[in-house]
Amino acid sequence: MGTPELASRWLEVWWSGREPAAWNLLPSFLQPLQPLELPLWDRPTAFKTQGPAAPLAWWMAQLRQAADHDPFQFFSANLKRELAEEQLYRRALRCLDMLSVQGQFTFTADRPQLHCAAFFISEPEEFITIHYDLVSIDCQGGDFLKVFDGWILKGEKFPSSQDHPIPTTERYIDFCESGLSRRSIRSSQNVAMIFFRVHEAGNGFTLTVTTDPNLFPCNVISQTPNGRFTLVVPHQHRNCSFSIIYPVAIKISDLTLGHFNGLQLKKPSAGCGGKGDFVELLGGTGLDPSKMMPFADLCYPFHGPAQVKIGCDNTVVRMVSSGKHINRVTFEYRQLEPYELENPNGNSIPEFCLSTL
């Protein structure tokens, strides 16, 4: 099973620097780490026909249209797992790709491919394991194949360095350094990616992607713009972020913070900086939660709906935990309608991100 083919096309636009007008219309954090010098005939067909002024909304519409042609997009997570157990899914890996399922994927260069990346995403309650089946690249000649524990775009990482349990330098695993001594690499959350460069036609690699259950998911990127999730941090000194890469309305229905008892329900007058356990709602135009704008701090428990609309490219629910208690937050989210972005109302906080959409 694969993510819709146009997801790969969209990635090509993110990484393409030849037409800056269209490039700048995309969310800033989806712009490339460094531009790809792709020949025009290798660019997405849609981009050639629509031209550099194609709006982001048009690209998103094309992405949804492409999803209609991929029957796997309509399968439930349980059905995906059942199919993966019965028969291993196989397909070719593109130079720029996105994958949301288990399977075996092979990349074979048909010409020098110098700036390639594949993004992997699973269900929130899963880890991702990348296993090298076969690798045929020329490390001495400048080829490389690296796994990154998380996602990175334009220098911004998810999870952020503050929220990840592993130091940043150890999140990169370079095949040319470790070889097959590390055939299998497991992510710390539901997203991972690979960077690769292959100079000689015919060279490449085959890898198998599998998932394992994660009983207490911490850092998550949502696959969908709508959903419901409960984030639980049980006696662990860690920070956990749930990222939704859409402008959304967040409705928090339940918040439990262990350092309060049932009698302490007074809202603090200013922020939660002095508390060891709290939840913050963040919004921004980048991937890294540590660089986002705080919209609300929640450092007192409550039961009942509290809604905030955040009109940003990326919205994050982030829980900071001291490790002394069991903390829990339950929330629903839905993508904002176009009219809500044009005429925001119902929020008691400024809509800092609306000007970036």
Tab-separated table of C-alpha atoms in Angstrom:
chain	number	residue	atom	x	y	z
A	1	MET	CA	0.000	0.000	0.000
A	2	GLY	CA	1.276	3.460	-0.786
A	3	THR	CA	0.411	7.043	-0.136
A	4	PRO	CA	-1.270	8.689	-3.157
A	5	GLU	CA	1.025	9.251	-6.089
A	6	LEU	CA	0.468	12.985	-5.996
A	7	ALA	CA	1.970	13.102	-2.514
A	8	SER	CA	5.241	12.456	-4.300
A	9	ARG	CA	4.433	15.210	-6.792
A	10	TRP	CA	3.719	17.595	-3.943
A	11	LEU	CA	7.043	16.701	-2.378
A	12	GLU	CA	8.765	17.560	-5.643
A	13	VAL	CA	7.225	21.020	-5.459
A	14	TRP	CA	8.355	21.399	-1.850
A	15	TRP	CA	11.920	20.618	-2.909
A	16	SER	CA	11.948	22.408	-6.269
A	17	GLY	CA	13.647	25.782	-6.468
A	18	ARG	CA	13.369	26.612	-10.189
A	19	GLU	CA	9.942	28.353	-9.958
A	20	PRO	CA	10.134	30.508	-6.793
A	21	ALA	CA	6.672	32.012	-7.226
A	22	ALA	CA	4.950	28.669	-6.678
A	23	TRP	CA	7.569	27.552	-4.177
A	24	ASN	CA	6.793	30.538	-1.935
A	25	LEU	CA	3.071	29.787	-1.983
A	26	LEU	CA	3.696	26.566	-0.069
A	27	PRO	CA	3.957	26.529	3.752
A	28	SER	CA	7.422	27.786	4.612
A	29	PHE	CA	8.494	24.684	6.506
A	30	LEU	CA	7.750	22.520	3.481
A	31	GLN	CA	10.238	24.453	1.381
A	32	PRO	CA	13.477	22.575	0.699
A	33	LEU	CA	16.606	22.194	2.735
A	34	GLN	CA	18.320	23.014	-0.538
A	35	PRO	CA	16.682	23.398	-3.965
A	36	LEU	CA	16.673	20.540	-6.405
A	37	GLU	CA	17.838	21.352	-9.906
A	38	LEU	CA	15.379	19.063	-11.675
A	39	PRO	CA	14.975	19.378	-15.435
A	40	LEU	CA	11.599	20.814	-16.367
A	41	TRP	CA	10.479	17.546	-17.957
A	42	ASP	CA	11.058	15.794	-14.610
A	43	ARG	CA	8.781	18.166	-12.727
A	44	PRO	CA	5.171	17.233	-11.944
A	45	THR	CA	2.927	17.298	-15.010
A	46	ALA	CA	0.372	19.324	-13.076
A	47	PHE	CA	3.000	21.940	-12.301
A	48	LYS	CA	3.909	22.283	-15.977
A	49	THR	CA	0.267	22.721	-16.995
A	50	GLN	CA	-0.737	25.105	-14.206
A	51	GLY	CA	2.434	27.156	-14.166
A	52	PRO	CA	4.318	28.759	-11.282
A	53	ALA	CA	1.292	30.687	-9.998
A	54	ALA	CA	-0.642	27.532	-9.055
A	55	PRO	CA	-2.113	28.198	-5.576
A	56	LEU	CA	-1.624	25.881	-2.635
A	57	ALA	CA	-5.356	25.113	-2.580
A	58	TRP	CA	-5.071	23.756	-6.115
A	59	TRP	CA	-2.226	21.448	-5.077
A	60	MET	CA	-4.226	20.176	-2.114
A	61	ALA	CA	-7.213	19.513	-4.348
A	62	GLN	CA	-5.009	17.498	-6.679
A	63	LEU	CA	-3.642	15.533	-3.737
A	64	ARG	CA	-7.146	14.624	-2.585
A	65	GLN	CA	-8.124	13.698	-6.143
A	66	ALA	CA	-5.143	11.371	-6.402
A	67	ALA	CA	-6.125	9.756	-3.113
A	68	ASP	CA	-9.449	8.771	-4.687
A	69	HIS	CA	-7.526	6.463	-7.049
A	70	ASP	CA	-5.731	4.641	-4.235
A	71	PRO	CA	-8.118	2.105	-2.669
A	72	PHE	CA	-5.773	1.572	0.265
A	73	GLN	CA	-6.568	5.097	1.455
A	74	PHE	CA	-10.058	3.934	2.396
A	75	PHE	CA	-8.952	0.929	4.443
A	76	SER	CA	-9.009	1.024	8.218
A	77	ALA	CA	-5.810	0.662	10.211
A	78	ASN	CA	-6.847	-2.851	11.288
A	79	LEU	CA	-7.518	-3.928	7.709
A	80	LYS	CA	-4.139	-2.550	6.632
A	81	ARG	CA	-2.456	-4.705	9.294
A	82	GLU	CA	-4.396	-7.802	8.240
A	83	LEU	CA	-3.422	-7.332	4.600
A	84	ALA	CA	0.209	-6.790	5.564
A	85	GLU	CA	0.195	-10.052	7.531
A	86	GLU	CA	-1.311	-12.044	4.670
A	87	GLN	CA	0.909	-10.790	1.856
A	88	LEU	CA	3.849	-8.408	1.802
A	89	TYR	CA	3.087	-5.334	-0.255
A	90	ARG	CA	5.823	-4.390	-2.739
A	91	ARG	CA	6.433	-1.413	-4.978
A	92	ALA	CA	9.202	0.796	-6.338
A	93	LEU	CA	10.426	3.668	-4.204
A	94	ARG	CA	10.580	7.093	-5.824
A	95	CYS	CA	13.364	9.635	-5.348
A	96	LEU	CA	10.857	11.747	-3.392
A	97	ASP	CA	8.189	9.665	-1.714
A	98	MET	CA	5.742	9.329	1.147
A	99	LEU	CA	4.594	5.985	2.568
A	100	SER	CA	1.981	5.203	5.173
A	101	VAL	CA	2.019	1.399	5.187
A	102	GLN	CA	4.115	-1.670	5.725
A	103	GLY	CA	5.801	-3.352	2.792
A	104	GLN	CA	8.971	-3.888	0.817
A	105	PHE	CA	10.232	-0.976	-1.256
A	106	THR	CA	13.008	-0.923	-3.844
A	107	PHE	CA	14.825	2.075	-5.242
A	108	THR	CA	16.859	1.668	-8.439
A	109	ALA	CA	18.490	4.724	-9.968
A	110	ASP	CA	17.896	5.222	-13.691
A	111	ARG	CA	20.287	8.204	-13.687
A	112	PRO	CA	22.206	10.110	-10.983
A	113	GLN	CA	19.770	10.918	-8.160
A	114	LEU	CA	21.455	13.369	-5.822
A	115	HIS	CA	18.748	14.771	-3.530
A	116	CYS	CA	16.285	12.077	-2.511
A	117	ALA	CA	14.136	11.509	0.561
A	118	ALA	CA	11.314	9.202	1.599
A	119	PHE	CA	8.989	10.048	4.478
A	120	PHE	CA	7.346	7.254	6.484
A	121	ILE	CA	4.302	7.656	8.716
A	122	SER	CA	2.254	5.069	10.603
A	123	GLU	CA	-0.705	5.095	12.983
A	124	PRO	CA	-0.200	7.183	16.150
A	125	GLU	CA	0.089	4.047	18.329
A	126	GLU	CA	2.906	2.488	16.301
A	127	PHE	CA	6.679	2.499	15.959
A	128	ILE	CA	8.272	2.155	12.506
A	129	THR	CA	11.076	-0.310	11.769
A	130	ILE	CA	13.201	0.069	8.620
A	131	HIS	CA	15.095	-3.087	7.667
A	132	TYR	CA	17.769	-3.168	4.960
A	133	ASP	CA	17.264	-6.218	2.733
A	134	LEU	CA	19.808	-5.279	0.076
A	135	VAL	CA	22.020	-2.230	-0.402
A	136	SER	CA	24.098	-1.581	-3.518
A	137	ILE	CA	25.529	1.932	-3.357
A	138	ASP	CA	29.024	3.393	-3.747
A	139	CYS	CA	29.850	5.060	-0.441
A	140	GLN	CA	33.393	5.848	-1.610
A	141	GLY	CA	31.987	7.521	-4.707
A	142	GLY	CA	29.755	9.916	-2.765
A	143	ASP	CA	26.583	7.850	-2.421
A	144	PHE	CA	24.843	7.764	0.947
A	145	LEU	CA	21.806	6.251	2.669
A	146	LYS	CA	20.750	7.701	6.035
A	147	VAL	CA	17.815	7.076	8.343
A	148	PHE	CA	16.535	9.927	10.494
A	149	ASP	CA	14.503	9.189	13.618
A	150	GLY	CA	11.642	11.613	12.941
A	151	TRP	CA	11.059	14.092	10.133
A	152	ILE	CA	13.258	17.018	9.134
A	153	LEU	CA	12.402	19.759	6.636
A	154	LYS	CA	14.338	22.968	6.038
A	155	GLY	CA	16.405	22.322	9.137
A	156	GLU	CA	13.368	21.946	11.414
A	157	LYS	CA	12.879	18.635	13.161
A	158	PHE	CA	9.954	16.691	14.550
A	159	PRO	CA	10.132	15.750	17.317
A	160	SER	CA	12.140	18.769	18.391
A	161	SER	CA	15.458	18.289	20.139
A	162	GLN	CA	13.751	19.248	23.417
A	163	ASP	CA	11.119	16.533	23.069
A	164	HIS	CA	13.150	13.624	21.674
A	165	PRO	CA	14.734	11.076	24.036
A	166	ILE	CA	17.848	10.701	21.834
A	167	PRO	CA	20.464	13.410	21.135
A	168	THR	CA	20.120	14.887	17.657
A	169	THR	CA	23.422	13.511	16.355
A	170	GLU	CA	22.354	9.981	17.300
A	171	ARG	CA	19.063	10.306	15.414
A	172	TYR	CA	20.959	10.015	12.111
A	173	ILE	CA	22.027	6.473	11.204
A	174	ASP	CA	24.390	6.440	8.223
A	175	PHE	CA	24.603	3.166	6.296
A	176	CYS	CA	28.031	4.129	4.965
A	177	GLU	CA	29.303	4.266	8.548
A	178	SER	CA	27.441	1.373	10.178
A	179	GLY	CA	26.961	-0.952	7.190
A	180	LEU	CA	24.751	-3.970	7.702
A	181	SER	CA	25.738	-4.189	11.367
A	182	ARG	CA	22.513	-2.216	11.879
A	183	ARG	CA	20.156	-3.854	9.420
A	184	SER	CA	17.055	-2.858	11.378
A	185	ILE	CA	16.379	0.626	12.764
A	186	ARG	CA	13.297	1.420	14.841
A	187	SER	CA	11.876	4.905	15.209
A	188	SER	CA	10.926	6.464	18.539
A	189	GLN	CA	7.520	7.609	17.235
A	190	ASN	CA	5.147	7.173	14.283
A	191	VAL	CA	7.336	9.020	11.743
A	192	ALA	CA	10.770	8.377	10.245
A	193	MET	CA	12.539	9.183	6.999
A	194	ILE	CA	15.516	8.302	4.836
A	195	PHE	CA	17.875	10.527	2.840
A	196	PHE	CA	19.770	8.985	-0.033
A	197	ARG	CA	22.032	9.806	-2.967
A	198	VAL	CA	22.888	7.382	-5.765
A	199	HIS	CA	25.183	8.431	-8.621
A	200	GLU	CA	25.315	5.366	-10.871
A	201	ALA	CA	22.336	4.024	-12.804
A	202	GLY	CA	21.392	0.530	-11.688
A	203	ASN	CA	22.510	1.004	-8.096
A	204	GLY	CA	20.036	1.277	-5.256
A	205	PHE	CA	18.600	-0.607	-2.313
A	206	THR	CA	15.644	-2.624	-1.016
A	207	LEU	CA	14.165	-2.107	2.424
A	208	THR	CA	11.221	-3.496	4.357
A	209	VAL	CA	9.066	-1.256	6.528
A	210	THR	CA	7.117	-2.778	9.431
A	211	THR	CA	5.323	-1.399	12.477
A	212	ASP	CA	5.102	-2.413	16.125
A	213	PRO	CA	2.644	-1.356	18.841
A	214	ASN	CA	3.509	1.653	20.975
A	215	LEU	CA	1.557	1.409	24.230
A	216	PHE	CA	2.196	5.014	25.251
A	217	PRO	CA	2.697	7.088	22.098
A	218	CYS	CA	4.442	10.333	22.913
A	219	ASN	CA	5.376	12.308	19.791
A	220	VAL	CA	2.903	11.931	16.932
A	221	ILE	CA	2.173	13.474	13.544
A	222	SER	CA	-1.460	12.971	12.573
A	223	GLN	CA	-2.157	11.452	9.168
A	224	THR	CA	-5.535	13.181	8.981
A	225	PRO	CA	-6.923	16.695	9.578
A	226	ASN	CA	-9.722	15.350	11.785
A	227	GLY	CA	-9.628	12.978	14.721
A	228	ARG	CA	-9.606	12.308	18.446
A	229	PHE	CA	-6.690	11.338	20.655
A	230	THR	CA	-5.742	10.797	24.296
A	231	LEU	CA	-2.156	11.588	25.198
A	232	VAL	CA	-0.974	9.839	28.375
A	233	VAL	CA	2.393	10.313	30.053
A	234	PRO	CA	2.700	7.824	32.953
A	235	HIS	CA	5.372	8.792	35.484
A	236	GLN	CA	7.872	9.768	32.796
A	237	HIS	CA	9.997	12.915	32.724
A	238	ARG	CA	9.466	13.778	29.080
A	239	ASN	CA	7.711	16.188	26.749
A	240	CYS	CA	5.236	14.872	24.178
A	241	SER	CA	3.887	16.673	21.105
A	242	PHE	CA	0.915	15.771	18.904
A	243	SER	CA	1.254	17.574	15.564
A	244	ILE	CA	-1.554	18.278	13.086
A	245	ILE	CA	-0.224	19.836	9.877
A	246	TYR	CA	-3.450	21.714	9.146
A	247	PRO	CA	-5.236	24.777	10.522
A	248	VAL	CA	-7.653	23.216	13.006
A	249	ALA	CA	-10.087	23.724	15.837
A	250	ILE	CA	-8.937	21.890	18.979
A	251	LYS	CA	-11.552	20.846	21.528
A	252	ILE	CA	-10.122	19.582	24.820
A	253	SER	CA	-12.639	17.445	26.701
A	254	ASP	CA	-10.537	16.236	29.617
A	255	LEU	CA	-7.267	17.242	31.258
A	256	THR	CA	-5.744	15.450	34.245
A	257	LEU	CA	-2.528	16.715	35.808
A	258	GLY	CA	-1.253	14.715	38.745
A	259	HIS	CA	0.116	17.598	40.820
A	260	PHE	CA	-3.384	18.926	41.483
A	261	ASN	CA	-6.006	17.393	43.717
A	262	GLY	CA	-9.721	17.874	43.327
A	263	LEU	CA	-9.756	21.085	45.348
A	264	GLN	CA	-7.193	23.020	43.330
A	265	LEU	CA	-9.019	24.262	40.284
A	266	LYS	CA	-7.997	27.904	40.292
A	267	LYS	CA	-6.577	29.065	37.001
A	268	PRO	CA	-3.142	30.694	37.390
A	269	SER	CA	-2.939	34.364	36.571
A	270	ALA	CA	-0.032	34.106	34.159
A	271	GLY	CA	1.299	31.121	32.248
A	272	CYS	CA	2.498	27.749	33.451
A	273	GLY	CA	6.227	28.394	33.513
A	274	GLY	CA	6.535	27.566	37.197
A	275	LYS	CA	4.689	24.256	36.888
A	276	GLY	CA	6.371	20.963	36.177
A	277	ASP	CA	3.297	19.497	34.482
A	278	PHE	CA	1.176	21.357	31.943
A	279	VAL	CA	-0.241	21.340	28.411
A	280	GLU	CA	0.336	24.029	25.817
A	281	LEU	CA	-1.340	24.641	22.468
A	282	LEU	CA	1.078	25.810	19.789
A	283	GLY	CA	0.800	27.068	16.238
A	284	GLY	CA	3.301	27.970	13.571
A	285	THR	CA	4.542	27.687	10.019
A	286	GLY	CA	7.340	25.222	10.777
A	287	LEU	CA	7.774	21.618	11.819
A	288	ASP	CA	9.626	22.156	15.123
A	289	PRO	CA	7.297	22.664	18.145
A	290	SER	CA	10.044	24.482	20.071
A	291	LYS	CA	9.911	27.278	17.474
A	292	MET	CA	6.136	27.728	17.497
A	293	MET	CA	3.909	30.426	18.972
A	294	PRO	CA	2.117	29.486	22.233
A	295	PHE	CA	-1.633	30.047	21.952
A	296	ALA	CA	-2.703	28.734	25.347
A	297	ASP	CA	-1.211	27.203	28.494
A	298	LEU	CA	-3.235	24.741	30.546
A	299	CYS	CA	-1.855	23.927	33.974
A	300	TYR	CA	-5.062	23.122	35.848
A	301	PRO	CA	-7.293	20.050	35.452
A	302	PHE	CA	-10.818	20.266	34.099
A	303	HIS	CA	-13.616	18.184	32.600
A	304	GLY	CA	-15.706	19.615	29.829
A	305	PRO	CA	-15.108	21.101	26.390
A	306	ALA	CA	-12.719	23.980	25.822
A	307	GLN	CA	-12.139	24.957	22.197
A	308	VAL	CA	-9.415	26.968	20.481
A	309	LYS	CA	-9.103	27.676	16.764
A	310	ILE	CA	-5.549	27.872	15.455
A	311	GLY	CA	-5.249	29.037	11.857
A	312	CYS	CA	-1.654	27.902	11.329
A	313	ASP	CA	0.016	25.536	8.889
A	314	ASN	CA	0.918	23.347	11.865
A	315	THR	CA	-0.917	22.926	15.186
A	316	VAL	CA	0.578	21.105	18.177
A	317	VAL	CA	-0.796	19.865	21.491
A	318	ARG	CA	2.268	19.565	23.737
A	319	MET	CA	2.388	18.025	27.209
A	320	VAL	CA	5.266	18.754	29.575
A	321	SER	CA	5.635	16.184	32.381
A	322	SER	CA	7.860	16.160	35.454
A	323	GLY	CA	7.739	12.375	35.759
A	324	LYS	CA	6.150	12.504	39.217
A	325	HIS	CA	2.581	11.920	38.092
A	326	ILE	CA	0.284	10.370	35.484
A	327	ASN	CA	-0.841	13.117	33.123
A	328	ARG	CA	-3.583	12.767	30.530
A	329	VAL	CA	-5.252	15.008	27.971
A	330	THR	CA	-8.091	14.042	25.605
A	331	PHE	CA	-8.868	16.228	22.608
A	332	GLU	CA	-10.669	16.297	19.277
A	333	TYR	CA	-9.554	18.223	16.220
A	334	ARG	CA	-11.070	19.188	12.893
A	335	GLN	CA	-9.779	21.141	9.931
A	336	LEU	CA	-11.013	24.719	9.783
A	337	GLU	CA	-13.365	25.613	6.954
A	338	PRO	CA	-12.294	28.354	4.530
A	339	TYR	CA	-14.873	30.768	5.913
A	340	GLU	CA	-13.475	30.278	9.416
A	341	LEU	CA	-10.046	31.319	8.195
A	342	GLU	CA	-11.431	34.390	6.486
A	343	ASN	CA	-13.639	35.447	9.406
A	344	PRO	CA	-12.230	34.034	12.626
A	345	ASN	CA	-14.500	34.249	15.627
A	346	GLY	CA	-15.144	32.470	18.879
A	347	ASN	CA	-11.544	32.725	20.073
A	348	SER	CA	-10.383	34.836	22.945
A	349	ILE	CA	-6.813	34.866	21.627
A	350	PRO	CA	-5.272	36.550	18.549
A	351	GLU	CA	-5.034	34.543	15.321
A	352	PHE	CA	-1.301	35.047	14.740
A	353	CYS	CA	-1.051	32.603	11.872
A	354	LEU	CA	-3.909	33.692	9.631
A	355	SER	CA	-1.683	35.998	7.629
A	356	THR	CA	0.562	33.054	6.669
A	357	LEU	CA	-2.166	30.955	5.024
